[in-house]
Amino acid sequence: MMGNTAANDESDDEDVSLPALPHGTKNYMTPQCYRRMLDEREHLVRVERPEVANIVAWAASNGDRSENGDYLYGKRRLREIDRRIRFLSKRIDFAEVVDPATRPATDQIFFGATVTYEDDAGQEHTIRIVGIDEADASVGDVSWISPIARALLKAHEGDTVKLPTPSGVQHLEIVEVKYC
């Protein structure tokens, strides 16, 4: 049983792999995402990790650790917290913060743009081009490395761009470009 636990411990300590970025590019993010990541790391380091460490220390003082649920869970949770702290630290270290609100007025699409476009079926869609750490399609936030963002980047309001899809090429007419 000990060998099995050691193997589990070893795999839990492996570094979290970062979502892929195109080679030679920076990890672009908005100031809101950067602040959220800093706040989460700060909370983990100053609040959550010390609380769990105290529980582990208390559980360890109770004697036999091999069947001590508080101790075993606490150690596992500490590894998860440490892994998340490492992940956040790497993302923060490589961040290139871009504030769309400071961009000079333009109708060209760059990182941070909120774009309204019309598809081949005549339906309007609005998306915001953001960093990979803040992409959330359910609210219209797409990563700047996603196929749709790549098709739209550097185009202008009024342009029509081609978006290759599994069902064929879609033509997207750019209706509006805003920076909020």
PDB file of C-alpha atoms in Angstrom:
ATOM      1  CA  MET A   1       0.000   0.000   0.000  1.00  0.00           C
ATOM      2  CA  MET A   2       2.863   2.399   0.754  1.00  0.00           C
ATOM      3  CA  GLY A   3       4.284   2.042  -2.780  1.00  0.00           C
ATOM      4  CA  ASN A   4       0.913   2.889  -4.243  1.00  0.00           C
ATOM      5  CA  THR A   5       0.587   6.008  -2.106  1.00  0.00           C
ATOM      6  CA  ALA A   6       4.064   7.149  -3.084  1.00  0.00           C
ATOM      7  CA  ALA A   7       3.181   6.733  -6.770  1.00  0.00           C
ATOM      8  CA  ASN A   8       0.029   8.797  -6.272  1.00  0.00           C
ATOM      9  CA  ASP A   9       1.995  11.471  -4.419  1.00  0.00           C
ATOM     10  CA  GLU A  10       4.521  11.605  -7.228  1.00  0.00           C
ATOM     11  CA  SER A  11       1.904  12.085  -9.962  1.00  0.00           C
ATOM     12  CA  ASP A  12       0.088  14.718  -7.878  1.00  0.00           C
ATOM     13  CA  ASP A  13       3.270  16.778  -7.680  1.00  0.00           C
ATOM     14  CA  GLU A  14       3.786  16.994 -11.439  1.00  0.00           C
ATOM     15  CA  ASP A  15       3.585  20.492 -12.838  1.00  0.00           C
ATOM     16  CA  VAL A  16       0.369  21.562 -14.469  1.00  0.00           C
ATOM     17  CA  SER A  17       0.875  21.997 -18.195  1.00  0.00           C
ATOM     18  CA  LEU A  18      -0.145  25.373 -19.535  1.00  0.00           C
ATOM     19  CA  PRO A  19      -2.635  25.705 -22.395  1.00  0.00           C
ATOM     20  CA  ALA A  20      -0.706  26.010 -25.624  1.00  0.00           C
ATOM     21  CA  LEU A  21       0.201  29.409 -27.004  1.00  0.00           C
ATOM     22  CA  PRO A  22       1.563  29.892 -30.497  1.00  0.00           C
ATOM     23  CA  HIS A  23       5.356  29.665 -30.379  1.00  0.00           C
ATOM     24  CA  GLY A  24       7.045  32.967 -29.643  1.00  0.00           C
ATOM     25  CA  THR A  25       3.900  34.772 -28.486  1.00  0.00           C
ATOM     26  CA  LYS A  26       3.100  36.349 -25.167  1.00  0.00           C
ATOM     27  CA  ASN A  27       0.315  35.476 -22.766  1.00  0.00           C
ATOM     28  CA  TYR A  28      -1.966  38.423 -23.464  1.00  0.00           C
ATOM     29  CA  MET A  29      -4.635  39.214 -20.887  1.00  0.00           C
ATOM     30  CA  THR A  30      -6.866  42.064 -19.828  1.00  0.00           C
ATOM     31  CA  PRO A  31      -6.189  43.985 -16.609  1.00  0.00           C
ATOM     32  CA  GLN A  32      -9.282  42.343 -15.059  1.00  0.00           C
ATOM     33  CA  CYS A  33      -7.915  38.848 -15.693  1.00  0.00           C
ATOM     34  CA  TYR A  34      -4.482  39.829 -14.378  1.00  0.00           C
ATOM     35  CA  ARG A  35      -6.022  41.261 -11.189  1.00  0.00           C
ATOM     36  CA  ARG A  36      -8.212  38.153 -10.733  1.00  0.00           C
ATOM     37  CA  MET A  37      -5.174  35.876 -11.015  1.00  0.00           C
ATOM     38  CA  LEU A  38      -3.146  37.998  -8.569  1.00  0.00           C
ATOM     39  CA  ASP A  39      -6.050  37.991  -6.093  1.00  0.00           C
ATOM     40  CA  GLU A  40      -6.522  34.228  -6.365  1.00  0.00           C
ATOM     41  CA  ARG A  41      -2.818  33.556  -5.810  1.00  0.00           C
ATOM     42  CA  GLU A  42      -2.753  35.946  -2.847  1.00  0.00           C
ATOM     43  CA  HIS A  43      -5.794  34.220  -1.293  1.00  0.00           C
ATOM     44  CA  LEU A  44      -4.234  30.777  -1.749  1.00  0.00           C
ATOM     45  CA  VAL A  45      -0.891  31.849  -0.253  1.00  0.00           C
ATOM     46  CA  ARG A  46      -2.179  33.957   2.651  1.00  0.00           C
ATOM     47  CA  VAL A  47      -5.470  32.273   3.604  1.00  0.00           C
ATOM     48  CA  GLU A  48      -6.202  28.837   2.193  1.00  0.00           C
ATOM     49  CA  ARG A  49      -2.743  27.242   2.364  1.00  0.00           C
ATOM     50  CA  PRO A  50      -2.076  28.278   6.002  1.00  0.00           C
ATOM     51  CA  GLU A  51      -5.527  26.988   7.054  1.00  0.00           C
ATOM     52  CA  VAL A  52      -4.958  23.604   5.420  1.00  0.00           C
ATOM     53  CA  ALA A  53      -1.399  23.424   6.787  1.00  0.00           C
ATOM     54  CA  ASN A  54      -2.781  23.957  10.309  1.00  0.00           C
ATOM     55  CA  ILE A  55      -5.302  21.141   9.815  1.00  0.00           C
ATOM     56  CA  VAL A  56      -2.538  18.832   8.557  1.00  0.00           C
ATOM     57  CA  ALA A  57      -0.327  19.688  11.536  1.00  0.00           C
ATOM     58  CA  TRP A  58      -3.210  19.044  13.946  1.00  0.00           C
ATOM     59  CA  ALA A  59      -4.078  15.756  12.209  1.00  0.00           C
ATOM     60  CA  ALA A  60      -0.426  14.653  12.250  1.00  0.00           C
ATOM     61  CA  SER A  61      -0.284  15.236  16.000  1.00  0.00           C
ATOM     62  CA  ASN A  62      -3.122  12.710  16.456  1.00  0.00           C
ATOM     63  CA  GLY A  63      -0.820   9.776  15.816  1.00  0.00           C
ATOM     64  CA  ASP A  64      -1.149   7.117  13.106  1.00  0.00           C
ATOM     65  CA  ARG A  65      -1.200   8.970   9.794  1.00  0.00           C
ATOM     66  CA  SER A  66      -1.859   5.960   7.537  1.00  0.00           C
ATOM     67  CA  GLU A  67      -5.601   5.902   8.325  1.00  0.00           C
ATOM     68  CA  ASN A  68      -6.033   9.517   9.334  1.00  0.00           C
ATOM     69  CA  GLY A  69      -8.514  11.012   6.823  1.00  0.00           C
ATOM     70  CA  ASP A  70      -7.894  14.614   7.874  1.00  0.00           C
ATOM     71  CA  TYR A  71      -4.155  14.153   7.397  1.00  0.00           C
ATOM     72  CA  LEU A  72      -4.415  12.344   4.047  1.00  0.00           C
ATOM     73  CA  TYR A  73      -6.995  14.753   2.628  1.00  0.00           C
ATOM     74  CA  GLY A  74      -5.062  17.748   3.957  1.00  0.00           C
ATOM     75  CA  LYS A  75      -1.812  16.617   2.325  1.00  0.00           C
ATOM     76  CA  ARG A  76      -3.619  16.069  -0.981  1.00  0.00           C
ATOM     77  CA  ARG A  77      -5.278  19.490  -0.722  1.00  0.00           C
ATOM     78  CA  LEU A  78      -1.907  21.127   0.011  1.00  0.00           C
ATOM     79  CA  ARG A  79      -0.493  19.586  -3.181  1.00  0.00           C
ATOM     80  CA  GLU A  80      -3.474  20.906  -5.158  1.00  0.00           C
ATOM     81  CA  ILE A  81      -3.042  24.387  -3.689  1.00  0.00           C
ATOM     82  CA  ASP A  82       0.709  24.375  -4.380  1.00  0.00           C
ATOM     83  CA  ARG A  83       0.095  23.220  -7.948  1.00  0.00           C
ATOM     84  CA  ARG A  84      -2.444  26.016  -8.502  1.00  0.00           C
ATOM     85  CA  ILE A  85      -0.051  28.592  -7.012  1.00  0.00           C
ATOM     86  CA  ARG A  86       2.696  27.429  -9.421  1.00  0.00           C
ATOM     87  CA  PHE A  87       0.272  27.603 -12.357  1.00  0.00           C
ATOM     88  CA  LEU A  88      -0.894  31.120 -11.453  1.00  0.00           C
ATOM     89  CA  SER A  89       2.667  32.299 -10.853  1.00  0.00           C
ATOM     90  CA  LYS A  90       3.767  31.105 -14.296  1.00  0.00           C
ATOM     91  CA  ARG A  91       0.791  32.752 -15.968  1.00  0.00           C
ATOM     92  CA  ILE A  92       1.385  36.011 -14.106  1.00  0.00           C
ATOM     93  CA  ASP A  93       5.132  35.963 -14.852  1.00  0.00           C
ATOM     94  CA  PHE A  94       4.538  35.590 -18.593  1.00  0.00           C
ATOM     95  CA  ALA A  95       1.550  37.935 -18.770  1.00  0.00           C
ATOM     96  CA  GLU A  96       1.392  40.800 -21.211  1.00  0.00           C
ATOM     97  CA  VAL A  97      -1.397  42.984 -19.871  1.00  0.00           C
ATOM     98  CA  VAL A  98      -3.292  44.864 -22.583  1.00  0.00           C
ATOM     99  CA  ASP A  99      -5.970  47.359 -21.598  1.00  0.00           C
ATOM    100  CA  PRO A 100      -8.501  47.689 -24.441  1.00  0.00           C
ATOM    101  CA  ALA A 101      -9.855  50.900 -22.875  1.00  0.00           C
ATOM    102  CA  THR A 102      -6.549  52.686 -23.575  1.00  0.00           C
ATOM    103  CA  ARG A 103      -6.483  51.804 -27.288  1.00  0.00           C
ATOM    104  CA  PRO A 104      -6.855  54.817 -29.576  1.00  0.00           C
ATOM    105  CA  ALA A 105     -10.146  54.921 -31.470  1.00  0.00           C
ATOM    106  CA  THR A 106     -10.064  52.499 -34.398  1.00  0.00           C
ATOM    107  CA  ASP A 107     -12.392  50.249 -36.331  1.00  0.00           C
ATOM    108  CA  GLN A 108      -9.665  47.624 -36.724  1.00  0.00           C
ATOM    109  CA  ILE A 109      -9.862  44.435 -34.661  1.00  0.00           C
ATOM    110  CA  PHE A 110      -7.114  43.785 -32.126  1.00  0.00           C
ATOM    111  CA  PHE A 111      -6.893  42.041 -28.745  1.00  0.00           C
ATOM    112  CA  GLY A 112      -9.662  43.263 -26.432  1.00  0.00           C
ATOM    113  CA  ALA A 113     -12.087  44.236 -29.185  1.00  0.00           C
ATOM    114  CA  THR A 114     -15.784  43.571 -28.843  1.00  0.00           C
ATOM    115  CA  VAL A 115     -16.896  42.567 -32.309  1.00  0.00           C
ATOM    116  CA  THR A 116     -20.410  42.253 -33.687  1.00  0.00           C
ATOM    117  CA  TYR A 117     -20.568  40.263 -36.903  1.00  0.00           C
ATOM    118  CA  GLU A 118     -23.211  38.759 -39.145  1.00  0.00           C
ATOM    119  CA  ASP A 119     -22.884  35.163 -40.362  1.00  0.00           C
ATOM    120  CA  ASP A 120     -24.032  33.605 -43.660  1.00  0.00           C
ATOM    121  CA  ALA A 121     -27.493  32.965 -42.187  1.00  0.00           C
ATOM    122  CA  GLY A 122     -27.919  36.660 -41.380  1.00  0.00           C
ATOM    123  CA  GLN A 123     -27.668  36.168 -37.607  1.00  0.00           C
ATOM    124  CA  GLU A 124     -25.731  38.707 -35.551  1.00  0.00           C
ATOM    125  CA  HIS A 125     -23.260  37.569 -32.929  1.00  0.00           C
ATOM    126  CA  THR A 126     -21.134  39.558 -30.515  1.00  0.00           C
ATOM    127  CA  ILE A 127     -17.844  38.322 -29.119  1.00  0.00           C
ATOM    128  CA  ARG A 128     -14.995  39.839 -27.168  1.00  0.00           C
ATOM    129  CA  ILE A 129     -11.428  38.796 -27.985  1.00  0.00           C
ATOM    130  CA  VAL A 130      -9.573  38.053 -24.745  1.00  0.00           C
ATOM    131  CA  GLY A 131      -6.657  36.005 -23.380  1.00  0.00           C
ATOM    132  CA  ILE A 132      -6.668  32.229 -23.077  1.00  0.00           C
ATOM    133  CA  ASP A 133      -7.057  32.461 -19.295  1.00  0.00           C
ATOM    134  CA  GLU A 134     -10.289  34.411 -19.520  1.00  0.00           C
ATOM    135  CA  ALA A 135     -12.014  32.847 -22.521  1.00  0.00           C
ATOM    136  CA  ASP A 136     -15.602  31.845 -21.756  1.00  0.00           C
ATOM    137  CA  ALA A 137     -17.741  31.132 -24.809  1.00  0.00           C
ATOM    138  CA  SER A 138     -20.928  31.107 -22.700  1.00  0.00           C
ATOM    139  CA  VAL A 139     -20.602  34.897 -22.297  1.00  0.00           C
ATOM    140  CA  GLY A 140     -19.054  35.554 -25.716  1.00  0.00           C
ATOM    141  CA  ASP A 141     -15.422  35.837 -24.590  1.00  0.00           C
ATOM    142  CA  VAL A 142     -13.183  33.986 -27.049  1.00  0.00           C
ATOM    143  CA  SER A 143      -9.454  33.453 -26.885  1.00  0.00           C
ATOM    144  CA  TRP A 144      -7.340  35.501 -29.261  1.00  0.00           C
ATOM    145  CA  ILE A 145      -5.862  32.234 -30.571  1.00  0.00           C
ATOM    146  CA  SER A 146      -9.268  30.694 -31.392  1.00  0.00           C
ATOM    147  CA  PRO A 147     -10.117  30.194 -35.072  1.00  0.00           C
ATOM    148  CA  ILE A 148     -12.812  32.876 -35.082  1.00  0.00           C
ATOM    149  CA  ALA A 149     -10.574  35.454 -33.410  1.00  0.00           C
ATOM    150  CA  ARG A 150      -7.739  34.666 -35.810  1.00  0.00           C
ATOM    151  CA  ALA A 151     -10.105  35.161 -38.742  1.00  0.00           C
ATOM    152  CA  LEU A 152     -11.261  38.516 -37.363  1.00  0.00           C
ATOM    153  CA  LEU A 153      -7.966  39.978 -36.112  1.00  0.00           C
ATOM    154  CA  LYS A 154      -6.711  42.991 -38.098  1.00  0.00           C
ATOM    155  CA  ALA A 155      -9.919  43.213 -40.138  1.00  0.00           C
ATOM    156  CA  HIS A 156     -11.952  46.431 -40.105  1.00  0.00           C
ATOM    157  CA  GLU A 157     -15.577  47.293 -39.522  1.00  0.00           C
ATOM    158  CA  GLY A 158     -17.436  46.617 -42.784  1.00  0.00           C
ATOM    159  CA  ASP A 159     -14.996  43.907 -43.954  1.00  0.00           C
ATOM    160  CA  THR A 160     -16.062  40.364 -44.721  1.00  0.00           C
ATOM    161  CA  VAL A 161     -13.725  37.616 -43.510  1.00  0.00           C
ATOM    162  CA  LYS A 162     -13.652  33.906 -44.220  1.00  0.00           C
ATOM    163  CA  LEU A 163     -13.867  31.428 -41.350  1.00  0.00           C
ATOM    164  CA  PRO A 164     -13.023  27.823 -42.249  1.00  0.00           C
ATOM    165  CA  THR A 165     -15.312  25.393 -40.394  1.00  0.00           C
ATOM    166  CA  PRO A 166     -15.813  21.617 -40.612  1.00  0.00           C
ATOM    167  CA  SER A 167     -18.991  22.231 -42.621  1.00  0.00           C
ATOM    168  CA  GLY A 168     -17.315  24.632 -45.048  1.00  0.00           C
ATOM    169  CA  VAL A 169     -16.165  28.237 -45.224  1.00  0.00           C
ATOM    170  CA  GLN A 170     -18.387  30.802 -43.487  1.00  0.00           C
ATOM    171  CA  HIS A 171     -18.369  34.460 -44.487  1.00  0.00           C
ATOM    172  CA  LEU A 172     -18.589  36.856 -41.562  1.00  0.00           C
ATOM    173  CA  GLU A 173     -19.434  40.492 -42.137  1.00  0.00           C
ATOM    174  CA  ILE A 174     -18.046  42.744 -39.419  1.00  0.00           C
ATOM    175  CA  VAL A 175     -20.840  45.040 -38.287  1.00  0.00           C
ATOM    176  CA  GLU A 176     -19.242  46.859 -35.330  1.00  0.00           C
ATOM    177  CA  VAL A 177     -15.915  47.045 -33.495  1.00  0.00           C
ATOM    178  CA  LYS A 178     -15.720  48.556 -29.985  1.00  0.00           C
ATOM    179  CA  TYR A 179     -13.127  48.738 -27.235  1.00  0.00           C
ATOM    180  CA  CYS A 180     -14.646  48.927 -23.760  1.00  0.00           C
TER     181      CYS A 180
END
